[in-house]
Short mmCIF file of C-alpha atoms in Angstrom, two decimals:
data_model
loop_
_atom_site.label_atom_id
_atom_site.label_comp_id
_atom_site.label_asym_id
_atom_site.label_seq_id
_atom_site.Cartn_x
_atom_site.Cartn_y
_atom_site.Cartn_z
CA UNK A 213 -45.78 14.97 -24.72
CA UNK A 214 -45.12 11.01 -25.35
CA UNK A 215 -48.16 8.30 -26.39
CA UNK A 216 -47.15 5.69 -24.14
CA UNK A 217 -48.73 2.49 -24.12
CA UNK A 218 -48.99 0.15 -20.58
CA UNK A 219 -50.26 -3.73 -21.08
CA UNK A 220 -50.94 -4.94 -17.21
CA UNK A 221 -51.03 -8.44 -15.67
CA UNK A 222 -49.77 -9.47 -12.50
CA UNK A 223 -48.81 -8.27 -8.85
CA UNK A 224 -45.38 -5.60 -10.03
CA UNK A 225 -47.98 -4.01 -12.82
CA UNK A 226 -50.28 -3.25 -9.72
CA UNK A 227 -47.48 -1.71 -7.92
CA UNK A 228 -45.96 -0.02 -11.28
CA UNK A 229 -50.03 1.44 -12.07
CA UNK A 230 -49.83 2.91 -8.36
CA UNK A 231 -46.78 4.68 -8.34
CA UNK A 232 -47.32 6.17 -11.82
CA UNK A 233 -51.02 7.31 -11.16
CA UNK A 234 -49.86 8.65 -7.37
CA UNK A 235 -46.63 10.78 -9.11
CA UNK A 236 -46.33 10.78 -12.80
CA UNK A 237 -49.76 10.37 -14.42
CA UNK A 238 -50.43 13.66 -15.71
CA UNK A 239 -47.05 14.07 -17.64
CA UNK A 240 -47.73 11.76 -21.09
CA UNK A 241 -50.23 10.78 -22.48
CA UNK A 242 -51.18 7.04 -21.59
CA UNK A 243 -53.42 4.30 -23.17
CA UNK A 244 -53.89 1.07 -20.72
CA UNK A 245 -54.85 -1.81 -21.70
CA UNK A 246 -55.37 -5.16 -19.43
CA UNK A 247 -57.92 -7.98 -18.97
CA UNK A 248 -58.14 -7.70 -15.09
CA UNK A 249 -60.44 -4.78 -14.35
CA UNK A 250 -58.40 -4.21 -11.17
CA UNK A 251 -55.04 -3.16 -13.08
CA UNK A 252 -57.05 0.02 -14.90
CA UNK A 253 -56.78 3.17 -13.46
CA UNK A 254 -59.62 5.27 -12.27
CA UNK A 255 -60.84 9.34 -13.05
CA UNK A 256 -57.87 9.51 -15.58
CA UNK A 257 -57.35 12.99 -16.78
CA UNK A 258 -59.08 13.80 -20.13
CA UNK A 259 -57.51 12.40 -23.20
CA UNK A 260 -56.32 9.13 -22.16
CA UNK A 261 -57.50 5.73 -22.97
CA UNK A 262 -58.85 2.91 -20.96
CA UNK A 263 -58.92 -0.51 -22.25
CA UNK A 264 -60.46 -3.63 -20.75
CA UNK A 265 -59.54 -7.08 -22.92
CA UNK A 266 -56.76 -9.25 -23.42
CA UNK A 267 -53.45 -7.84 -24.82
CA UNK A 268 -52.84 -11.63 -26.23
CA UNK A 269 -55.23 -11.16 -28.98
CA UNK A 270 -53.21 -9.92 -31.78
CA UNK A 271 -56.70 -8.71 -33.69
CA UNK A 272 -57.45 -6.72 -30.70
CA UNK A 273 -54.76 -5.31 -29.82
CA UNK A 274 -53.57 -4.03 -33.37
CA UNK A 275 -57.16 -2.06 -33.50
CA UNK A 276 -55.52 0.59 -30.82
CA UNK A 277 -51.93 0.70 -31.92
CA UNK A 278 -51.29 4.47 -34.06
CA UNK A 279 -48.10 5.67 -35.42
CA UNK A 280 -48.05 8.74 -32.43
CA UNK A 281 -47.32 5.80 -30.04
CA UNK A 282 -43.79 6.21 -28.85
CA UNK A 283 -43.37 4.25 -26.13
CA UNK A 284 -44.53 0.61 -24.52
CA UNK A 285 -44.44 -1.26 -21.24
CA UNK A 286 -45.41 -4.89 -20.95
CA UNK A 287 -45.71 -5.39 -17.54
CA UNK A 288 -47.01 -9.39 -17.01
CA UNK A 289 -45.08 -12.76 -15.14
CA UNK A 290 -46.65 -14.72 -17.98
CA UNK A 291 -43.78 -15.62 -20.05
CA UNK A 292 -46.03 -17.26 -23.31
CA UNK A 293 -48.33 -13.53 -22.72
CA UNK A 294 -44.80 -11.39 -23.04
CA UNK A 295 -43.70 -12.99 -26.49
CA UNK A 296 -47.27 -12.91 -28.38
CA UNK A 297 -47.88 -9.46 -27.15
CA UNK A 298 -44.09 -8.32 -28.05
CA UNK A 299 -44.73 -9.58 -31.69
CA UNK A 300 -47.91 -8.06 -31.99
CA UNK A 301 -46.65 -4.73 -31.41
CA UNK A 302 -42.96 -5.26 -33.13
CA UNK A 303 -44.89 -6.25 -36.28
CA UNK A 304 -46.76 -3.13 -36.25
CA UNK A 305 -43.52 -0.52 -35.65
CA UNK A 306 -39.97 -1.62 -35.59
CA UNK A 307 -39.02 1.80 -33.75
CA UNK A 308 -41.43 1.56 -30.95
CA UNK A 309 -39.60 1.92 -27.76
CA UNK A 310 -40.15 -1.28 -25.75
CA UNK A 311 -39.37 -2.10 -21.99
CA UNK A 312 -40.49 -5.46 -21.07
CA UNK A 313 -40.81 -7.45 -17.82
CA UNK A 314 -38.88 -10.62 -17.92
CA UNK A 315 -36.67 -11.82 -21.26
CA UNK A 316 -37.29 -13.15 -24.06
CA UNK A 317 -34.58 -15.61 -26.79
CA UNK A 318 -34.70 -13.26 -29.64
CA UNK A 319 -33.49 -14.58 -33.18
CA UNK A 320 -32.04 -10.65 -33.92
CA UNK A 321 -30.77 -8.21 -32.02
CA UNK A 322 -33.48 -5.43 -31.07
CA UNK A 323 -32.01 -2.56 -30.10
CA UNK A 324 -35.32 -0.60 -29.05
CA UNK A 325 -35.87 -3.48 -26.54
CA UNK A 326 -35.26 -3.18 -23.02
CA UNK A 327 -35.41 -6.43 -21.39
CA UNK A 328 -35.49 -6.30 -16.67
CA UNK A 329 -34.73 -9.31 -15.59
CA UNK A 330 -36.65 -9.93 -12.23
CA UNK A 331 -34.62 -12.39 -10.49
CA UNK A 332 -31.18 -9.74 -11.58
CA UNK A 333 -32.89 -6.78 -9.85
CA UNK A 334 -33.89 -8.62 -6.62
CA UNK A 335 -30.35 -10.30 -6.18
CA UNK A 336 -28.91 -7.24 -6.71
CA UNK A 337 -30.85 -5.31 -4.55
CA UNK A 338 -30.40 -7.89 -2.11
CA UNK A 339 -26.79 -7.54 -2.66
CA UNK A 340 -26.64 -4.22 -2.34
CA UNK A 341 -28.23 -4.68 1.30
CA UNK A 342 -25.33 -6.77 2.53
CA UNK A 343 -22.97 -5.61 4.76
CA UNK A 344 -19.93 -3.66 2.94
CA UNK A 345 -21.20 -3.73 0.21
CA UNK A 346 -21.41 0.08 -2.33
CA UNK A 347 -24.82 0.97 -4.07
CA UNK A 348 -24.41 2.07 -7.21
CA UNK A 349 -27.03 4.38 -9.38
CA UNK A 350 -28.69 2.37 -12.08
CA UNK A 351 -31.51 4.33 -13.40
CA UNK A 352 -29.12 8.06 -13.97
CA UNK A 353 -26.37 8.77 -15.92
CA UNK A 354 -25.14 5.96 -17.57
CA UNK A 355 -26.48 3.07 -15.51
CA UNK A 356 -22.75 1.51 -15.63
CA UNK A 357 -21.20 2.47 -11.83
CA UNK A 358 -19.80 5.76 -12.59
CA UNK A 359 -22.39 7.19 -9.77
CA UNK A 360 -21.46 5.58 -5.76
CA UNK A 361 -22.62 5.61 -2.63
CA UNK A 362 -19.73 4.27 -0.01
CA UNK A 363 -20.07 4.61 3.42
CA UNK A 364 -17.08 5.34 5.36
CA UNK A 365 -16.35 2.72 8.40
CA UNK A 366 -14.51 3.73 11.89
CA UNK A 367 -11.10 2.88 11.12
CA UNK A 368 -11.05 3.77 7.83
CA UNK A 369 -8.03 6.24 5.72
CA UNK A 370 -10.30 8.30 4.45
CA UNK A 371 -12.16 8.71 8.25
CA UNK A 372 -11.44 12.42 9.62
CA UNK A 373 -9.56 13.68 6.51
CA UNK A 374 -10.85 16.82 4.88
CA UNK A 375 -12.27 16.50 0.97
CA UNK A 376 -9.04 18.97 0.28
CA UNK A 377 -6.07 16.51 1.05
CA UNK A 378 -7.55 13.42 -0.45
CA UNK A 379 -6.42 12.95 -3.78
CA UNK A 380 -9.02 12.68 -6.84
CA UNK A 381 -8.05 12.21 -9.81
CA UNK A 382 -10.64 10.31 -12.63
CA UNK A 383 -13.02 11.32 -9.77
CA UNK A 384 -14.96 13.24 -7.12
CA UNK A 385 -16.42 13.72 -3.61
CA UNK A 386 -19.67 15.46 -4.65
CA UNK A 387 -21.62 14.92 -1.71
CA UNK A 388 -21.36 13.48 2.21
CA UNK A 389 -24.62 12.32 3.74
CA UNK A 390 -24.61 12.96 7.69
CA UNK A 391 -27.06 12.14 9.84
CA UNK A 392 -30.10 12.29 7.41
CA UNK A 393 -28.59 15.32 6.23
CA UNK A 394 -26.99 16.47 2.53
CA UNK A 395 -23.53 18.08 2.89
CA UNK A 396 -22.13 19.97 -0.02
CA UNK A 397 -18.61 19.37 0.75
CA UNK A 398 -15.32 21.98 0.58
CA UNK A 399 -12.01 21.55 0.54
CA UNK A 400 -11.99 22.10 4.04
CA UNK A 401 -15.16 19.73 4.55
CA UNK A 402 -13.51 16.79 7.31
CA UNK A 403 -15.36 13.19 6.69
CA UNK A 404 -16.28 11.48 9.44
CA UNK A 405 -16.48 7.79 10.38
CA UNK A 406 -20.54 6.87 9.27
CA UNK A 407 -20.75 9.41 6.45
CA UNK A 408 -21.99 8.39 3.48
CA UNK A 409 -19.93 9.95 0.33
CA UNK A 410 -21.70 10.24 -2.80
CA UNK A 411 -18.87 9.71 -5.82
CA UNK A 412 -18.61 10.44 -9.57
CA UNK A 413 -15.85 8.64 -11.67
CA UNK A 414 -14.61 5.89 -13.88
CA UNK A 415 -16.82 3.07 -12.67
CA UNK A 416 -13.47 0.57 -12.27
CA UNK A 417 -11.92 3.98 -10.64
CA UNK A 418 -15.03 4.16 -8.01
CA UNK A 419 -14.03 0.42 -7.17
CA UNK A 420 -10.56 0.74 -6.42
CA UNK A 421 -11.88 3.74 -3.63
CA UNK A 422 -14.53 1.72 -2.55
CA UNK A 423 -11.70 -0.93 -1.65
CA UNK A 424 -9.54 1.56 -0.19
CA UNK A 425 -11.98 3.42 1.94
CA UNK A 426 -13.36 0.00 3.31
CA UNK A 427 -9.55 -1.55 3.96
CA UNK A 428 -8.51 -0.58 7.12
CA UNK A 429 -5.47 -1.81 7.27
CA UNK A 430 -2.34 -1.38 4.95
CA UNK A 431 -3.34 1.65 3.06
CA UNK A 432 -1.34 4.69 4.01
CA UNK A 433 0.17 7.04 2.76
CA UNK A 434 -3.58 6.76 0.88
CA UNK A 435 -5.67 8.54 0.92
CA UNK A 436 -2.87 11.27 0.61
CA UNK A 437 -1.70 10.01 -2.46
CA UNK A 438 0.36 6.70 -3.86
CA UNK A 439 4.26 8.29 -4.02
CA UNK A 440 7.03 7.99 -1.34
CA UNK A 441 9.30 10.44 -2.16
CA UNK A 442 12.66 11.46 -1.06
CA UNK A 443 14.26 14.86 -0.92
CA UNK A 444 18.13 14.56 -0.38
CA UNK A 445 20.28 17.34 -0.19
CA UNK A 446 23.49 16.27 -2.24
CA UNK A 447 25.70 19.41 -1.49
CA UNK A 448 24.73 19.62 2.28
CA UNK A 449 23.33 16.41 3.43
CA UNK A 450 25.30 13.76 4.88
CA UNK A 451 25.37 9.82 4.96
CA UNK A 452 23.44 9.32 1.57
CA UNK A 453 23.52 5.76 2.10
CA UNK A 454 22.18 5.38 5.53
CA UNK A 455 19.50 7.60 4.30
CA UNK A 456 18.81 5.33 1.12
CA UNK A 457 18.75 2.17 3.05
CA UNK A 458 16.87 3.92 5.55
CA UNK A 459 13.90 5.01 3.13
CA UNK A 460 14.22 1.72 1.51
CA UNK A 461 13.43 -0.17 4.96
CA UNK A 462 10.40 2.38 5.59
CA UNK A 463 9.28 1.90 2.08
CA UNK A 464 9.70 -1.82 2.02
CA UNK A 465 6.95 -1.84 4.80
CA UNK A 466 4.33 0.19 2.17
CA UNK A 467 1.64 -2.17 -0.21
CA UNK A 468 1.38 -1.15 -3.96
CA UNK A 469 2.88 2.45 -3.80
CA UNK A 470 5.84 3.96 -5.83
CA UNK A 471 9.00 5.31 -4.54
CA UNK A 472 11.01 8.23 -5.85
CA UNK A 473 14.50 9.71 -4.68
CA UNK A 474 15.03 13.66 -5.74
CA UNK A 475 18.73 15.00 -5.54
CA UNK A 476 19.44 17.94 -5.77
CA UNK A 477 22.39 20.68 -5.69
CA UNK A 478 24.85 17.24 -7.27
CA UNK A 479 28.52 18.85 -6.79
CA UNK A 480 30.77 16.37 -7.79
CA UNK A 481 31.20 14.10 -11.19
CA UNK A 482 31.80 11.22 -8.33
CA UNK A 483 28.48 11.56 -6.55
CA UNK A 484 26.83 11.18 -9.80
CA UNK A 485 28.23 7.82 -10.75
CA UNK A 486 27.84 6.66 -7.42
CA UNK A 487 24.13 7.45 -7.64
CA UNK A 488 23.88 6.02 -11.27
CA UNK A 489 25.27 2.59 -9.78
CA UNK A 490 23.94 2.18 -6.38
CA UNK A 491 21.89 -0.80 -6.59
CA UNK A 492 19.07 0.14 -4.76
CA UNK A 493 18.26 2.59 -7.45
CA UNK A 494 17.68 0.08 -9.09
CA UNK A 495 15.26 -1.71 -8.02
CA UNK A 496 11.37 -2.26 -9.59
CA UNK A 497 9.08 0.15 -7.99
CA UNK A 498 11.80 2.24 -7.43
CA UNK A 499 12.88 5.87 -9.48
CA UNK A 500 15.07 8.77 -9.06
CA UNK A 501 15.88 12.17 -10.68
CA UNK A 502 18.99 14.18 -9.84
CA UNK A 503 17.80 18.17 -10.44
CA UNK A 504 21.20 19.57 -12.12
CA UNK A 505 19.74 23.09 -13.00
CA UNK A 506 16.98 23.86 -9.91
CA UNK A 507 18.59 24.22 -6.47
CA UNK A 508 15.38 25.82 -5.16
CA UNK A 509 13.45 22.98 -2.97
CA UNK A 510 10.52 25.37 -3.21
CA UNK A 511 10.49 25.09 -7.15
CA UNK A 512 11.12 21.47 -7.03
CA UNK A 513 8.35 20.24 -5.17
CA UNK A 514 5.80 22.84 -6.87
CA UNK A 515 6.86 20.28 -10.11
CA UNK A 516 6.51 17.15 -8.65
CA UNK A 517 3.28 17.99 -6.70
CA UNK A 518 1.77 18.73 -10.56
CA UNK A 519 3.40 15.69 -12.16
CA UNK A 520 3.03 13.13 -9.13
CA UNK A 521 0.93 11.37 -6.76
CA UNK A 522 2.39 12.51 -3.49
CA UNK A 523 1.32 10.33 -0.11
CA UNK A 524 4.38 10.73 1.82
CA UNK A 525 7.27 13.15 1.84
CA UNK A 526 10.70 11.88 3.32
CA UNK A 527 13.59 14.30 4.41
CA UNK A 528 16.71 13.87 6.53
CA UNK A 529 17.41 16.35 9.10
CA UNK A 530 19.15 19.24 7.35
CA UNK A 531 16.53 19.12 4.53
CA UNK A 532 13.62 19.29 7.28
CA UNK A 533 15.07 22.01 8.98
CA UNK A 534 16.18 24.36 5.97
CA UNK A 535 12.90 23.71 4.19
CA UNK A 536 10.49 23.21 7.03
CA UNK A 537 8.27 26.24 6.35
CA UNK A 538 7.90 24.80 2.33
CA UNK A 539 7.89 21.35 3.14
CA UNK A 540 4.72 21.81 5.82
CA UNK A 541 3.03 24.37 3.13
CA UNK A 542 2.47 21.51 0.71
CA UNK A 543 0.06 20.06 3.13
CA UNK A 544 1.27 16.01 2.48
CA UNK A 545 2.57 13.72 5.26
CA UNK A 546 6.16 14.46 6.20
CA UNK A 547 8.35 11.64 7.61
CA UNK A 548 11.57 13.23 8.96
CA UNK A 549 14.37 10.78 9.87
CA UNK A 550 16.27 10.92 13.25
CA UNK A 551 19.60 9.86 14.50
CA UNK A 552 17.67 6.66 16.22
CA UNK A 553 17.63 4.08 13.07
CA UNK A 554 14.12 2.74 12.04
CA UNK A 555 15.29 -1.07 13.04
CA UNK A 556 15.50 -0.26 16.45
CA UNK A 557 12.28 1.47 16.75
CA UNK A 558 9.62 -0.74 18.36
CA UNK A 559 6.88 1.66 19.33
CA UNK A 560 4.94 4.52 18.12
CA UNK A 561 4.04 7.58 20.41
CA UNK A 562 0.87 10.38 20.41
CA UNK A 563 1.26 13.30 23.04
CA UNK A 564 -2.66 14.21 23.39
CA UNK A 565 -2.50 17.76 21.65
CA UNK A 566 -4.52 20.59 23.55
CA UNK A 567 -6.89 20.27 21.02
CA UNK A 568 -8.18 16.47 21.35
CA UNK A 569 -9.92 16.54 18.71
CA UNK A 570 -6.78 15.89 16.72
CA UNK A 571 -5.73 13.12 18.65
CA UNK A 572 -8.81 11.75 16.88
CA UNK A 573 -7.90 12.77 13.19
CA UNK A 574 -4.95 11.41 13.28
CA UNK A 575 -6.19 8.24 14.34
CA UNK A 576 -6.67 5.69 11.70
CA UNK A 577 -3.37 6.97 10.27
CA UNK A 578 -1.09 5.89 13.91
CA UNK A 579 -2.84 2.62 13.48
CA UNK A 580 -2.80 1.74 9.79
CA UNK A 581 1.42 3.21 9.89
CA UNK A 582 1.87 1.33 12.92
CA UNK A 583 0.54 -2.09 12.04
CA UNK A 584 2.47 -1.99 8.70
CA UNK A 585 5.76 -0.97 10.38
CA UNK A 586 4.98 -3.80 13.29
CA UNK A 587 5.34 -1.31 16.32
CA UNK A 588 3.34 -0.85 19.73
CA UNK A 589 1.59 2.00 19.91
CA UNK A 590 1.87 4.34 22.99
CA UNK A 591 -0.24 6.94 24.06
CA UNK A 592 0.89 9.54 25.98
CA UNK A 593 -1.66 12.12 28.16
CA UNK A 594 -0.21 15.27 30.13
CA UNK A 595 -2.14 17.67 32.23
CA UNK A 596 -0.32 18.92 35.33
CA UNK A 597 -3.87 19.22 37.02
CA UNK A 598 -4.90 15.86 36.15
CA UNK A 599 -7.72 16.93 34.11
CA UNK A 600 -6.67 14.14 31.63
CA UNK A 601 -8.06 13.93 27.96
CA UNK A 602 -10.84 11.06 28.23
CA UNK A 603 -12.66 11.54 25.67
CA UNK A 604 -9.59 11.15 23.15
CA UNK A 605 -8.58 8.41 24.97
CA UNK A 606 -12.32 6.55 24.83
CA UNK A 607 -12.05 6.97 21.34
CA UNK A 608 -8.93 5.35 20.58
CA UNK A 609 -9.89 2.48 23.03
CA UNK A 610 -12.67 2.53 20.55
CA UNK A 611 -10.46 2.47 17.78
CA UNK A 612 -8.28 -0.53 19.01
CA UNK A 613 -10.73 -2.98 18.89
CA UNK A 614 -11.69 -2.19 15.43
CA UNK A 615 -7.74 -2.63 14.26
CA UNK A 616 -7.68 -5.38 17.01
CA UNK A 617 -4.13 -3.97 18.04
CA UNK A 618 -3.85 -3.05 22.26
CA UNK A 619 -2.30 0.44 22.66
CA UNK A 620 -0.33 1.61 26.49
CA UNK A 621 -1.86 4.65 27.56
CA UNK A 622 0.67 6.68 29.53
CA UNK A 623 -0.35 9.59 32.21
CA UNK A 624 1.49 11.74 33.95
CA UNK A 625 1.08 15.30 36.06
CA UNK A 626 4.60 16.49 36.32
CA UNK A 627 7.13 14.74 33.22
CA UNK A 628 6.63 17.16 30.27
CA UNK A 629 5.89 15.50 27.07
CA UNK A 630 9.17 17.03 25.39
CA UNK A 631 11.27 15.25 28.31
CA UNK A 632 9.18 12.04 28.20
CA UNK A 633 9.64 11.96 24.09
CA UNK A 634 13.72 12.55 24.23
CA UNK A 635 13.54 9.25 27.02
CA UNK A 636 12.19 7.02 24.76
CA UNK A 637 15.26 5.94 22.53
CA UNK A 638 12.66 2.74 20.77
CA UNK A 639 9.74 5.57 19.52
CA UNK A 640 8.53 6.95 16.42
CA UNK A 641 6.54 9.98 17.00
CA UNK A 642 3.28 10.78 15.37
CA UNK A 643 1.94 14.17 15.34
CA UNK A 644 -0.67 16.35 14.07
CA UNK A 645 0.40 18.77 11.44
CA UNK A 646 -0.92 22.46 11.94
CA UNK A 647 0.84 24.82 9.34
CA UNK A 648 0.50 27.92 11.24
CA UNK A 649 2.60 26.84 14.58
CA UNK A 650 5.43 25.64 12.58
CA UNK A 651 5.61 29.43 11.51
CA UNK A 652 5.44 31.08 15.09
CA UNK A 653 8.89 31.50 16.92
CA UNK A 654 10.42 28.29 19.26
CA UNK A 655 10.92 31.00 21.90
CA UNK A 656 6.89 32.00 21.46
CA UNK A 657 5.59 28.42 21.89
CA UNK A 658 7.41 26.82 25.11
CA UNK A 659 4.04 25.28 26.16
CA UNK A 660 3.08 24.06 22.32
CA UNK A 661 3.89 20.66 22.65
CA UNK A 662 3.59 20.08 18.83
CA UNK A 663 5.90 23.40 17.57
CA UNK A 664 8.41 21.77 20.24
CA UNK A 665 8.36 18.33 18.53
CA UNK A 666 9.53 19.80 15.34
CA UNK A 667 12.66 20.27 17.37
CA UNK A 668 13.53 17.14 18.45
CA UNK A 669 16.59 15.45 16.29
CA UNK A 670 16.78 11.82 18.03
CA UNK A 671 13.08 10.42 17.03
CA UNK A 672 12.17 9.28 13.64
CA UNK A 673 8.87 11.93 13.39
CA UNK A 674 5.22 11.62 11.32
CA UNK A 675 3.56 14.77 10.71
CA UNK A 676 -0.14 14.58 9.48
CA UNK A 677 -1.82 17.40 7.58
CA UNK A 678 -5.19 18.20 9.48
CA UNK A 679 -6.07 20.28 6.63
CA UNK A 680 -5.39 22.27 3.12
#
């Protein structure tokens, strides 16, 4: 049990006297001492000490100070009181543990002092109250922004991924607030717009996700990861340089992220050099590896996914279909290229899936990738019985006002979706990514709108991972 001492004066020691006798009073051992009556607690427990004159008077005040006393507040807004009683008790013990109300110049460094300043906390509180604004812990852990409290806005990257696909790495998601309510999360756990995530990290770390969870705009393939990658087939692919001017323009489109080109399966000496002097490869921000020994995709991308940051996975069409299955199992955005080149695509497309809700997952990703690559965004909503999908479509009304970028909603009773997509030669189609109906059979899945997507060859294609 610690001797602590309290010296009172003033409006915050009143406050300070009533929270500690209402919750804490009965785990030290206290002495108080203060000239205003007021500022003395009342039935105190047996064993500690009430005193009722003025902490200023060195004489009086060295009569109660003992060698068991480990600990001292001084708790007054007069600035002249804080200095005479702070030398009073420093000359009596340098290794008392002070915490003092207010500052004071020192001549030495005093490294059992802890000095609040008043008009700090309140501006910071006050910050913390603004609008957008993270609240860090300051009386835990270290006290230095390693512990964060962010809440996630609509529009946001990290709004309607799950816990699992969101990179962290120097730190954690260890708890979502919802609704008044404390979520442990799992890797399956999906964040919603309005949570409140609780993070551990590297306090400069914590800021960089605070900035990346609050900018709506401009961040994908975050919160996936930072790495554009290309896989490129150099024994069965075709057109390498379409493909590398290709992922170049995509890439060019991306803010602060890192590109990568993989070949693999090399088969001639020429194809090398070619690769070695292509200027694109380059370029700053820009690597590339060609895999002489490992001709399994499978193999390669288990070693990248360890060594990298992977947001965004690009493949040409003989790569996507060959290593579909492998490429969907890593659970990262795919971007498969189609015949249609990315300079004449001017719009985006989303068929509402069956399941709406993940029209509404994929959300903030079709608007953040759209407004970086400059296209219109069309929506397009099927139901031969009319029974359209409102409630998907409310929500990405909802949506467009936040990102302040007008989407065409599209409805029809009688064009299939598969027809409609292989009509629009200006689209880029973005899709929700659901391992388990890539697997099934094409013959199995007429009616899955999503399986027959994979299918297409003509539109430039964006699968998102729902989930891990």
């Amino acid at each position: 049990m610690r001797k602590i001492l309290l010296i009172l004066d003033g409006i915050v020691a009143k406050d300070f006297l009533t929270t500690l006798t209402q919750k804490h009073i009965d785990k030290n051992y206290y002495i108080f001492v203060s000239l205003n009556p007021e500022l003395l607690p009342q039935n105190l427990s047996e064993g500690n000490e009430i005193y009722n004159f003025d902490p200023c008077s060195p004489k009086k005040l060295r009569q109660i100070l003992e060698p068991q006393i480990t600990d001292c507040y001084i708790i007054t807004d007069q600035v002249e009181e804080r200095e005479l009683i702070y030398k009073t008790i420093r000359d009596y013990n340098k290794n008392i543990q002070i915490t003092l109300l207010g500052e004071l110049e020192l001549n030495e460094d005093d490294k059992q002092l802890t000095q609040i300043n008043e008009e700090q906390i309140l501006a910071a509180k006050l910050f913390e109250r603004f609008p957008n604004v993270p609240r860090t812990a300051k009386y835990i852990g270290l006290g230095e922004g390693e512990i964060m409290q962010i809440n996630v806005p609509f529009g946001s990257p990290y709004a309607y991924r799950t816990v699992g696909v969101i990179k962290q790495k120097k730190w954690k998601i260890v708890a979502i607030y919802r609704n008044k309510e404390l979520i442990l999360p799992k890797f399956s756990t999906v964040i919603f717009p309005n949570d409140s995530l609780l993070l551990i990290g590297e306090p400069k770390t914590l800021w960089d996700i605070y900035h990346r969870i609050k900018e709506e705009i401009g961040q994908f393939p975050t919160p996936f990861g930072r790495d554009v990658i290309l896989y490129f087939d150099l024994l069965n692919s075709h057109s390498l340089e379409f493909y590398l001017e290709q992922t170049l323009l995509l890439f060019n489109h991306f803010k602060n992220k890192r590109l990568h080109f993989c070949f693999f399966n090399p088969n001639t000496p020429d194809i090398i050099n070619t690769l070695n002097n292509n200027p694109i490869l380059q370029q700053e921000n820009i690597t590339y590896h060609i895999e002489f020994y490992e001709t399994s995709l499978k193999n390669i991308l288990a070693k990248d996914i360890q060594n990298k940051n992977i947001g965004l996975i690009l493949s040409e069409s003989f790569v996507f279909e060959k290593y579909k299955n492998i490429l969907f199992d890593c659970g990262i955005p795919l971007f498969k290229f189609g015949s249609t080149p990315l300079e004449q695509i001017t719009h985006s497309a989303v068929v509402i899936p069956k399941i709406t809700e993940e029209a509404e997952k994929i959300s903030s990703v079709v608007f953040d990738f759209s407004t970086q690559l400059g296209l219109k965004i069309r929506l397009y909503d099927f139901d031969p019985d009319e029974n359209y999908h409102k409630l998907a479509i409310e929500y990405y009304k909802h949506i467009e006002k936040i990102f302040e970028k007008k989407i065409e909603i599209i409805q029809s009773n009688s064009l299939n979706p598969i027809l409609w997509l292989n009509q629009q030669k200006d689209t880029l189609q973005i899709l929700p990514l659901k391992k388990e109906r890539i697997k099934k059979s094409l013959w199995l899945n007429l009616t899955d709108i999503e399986n027959l997507s994979s299918h297409l060859s003509n539109l430039p294609q964006l699968f998102i991972p729902l989930s891990v």
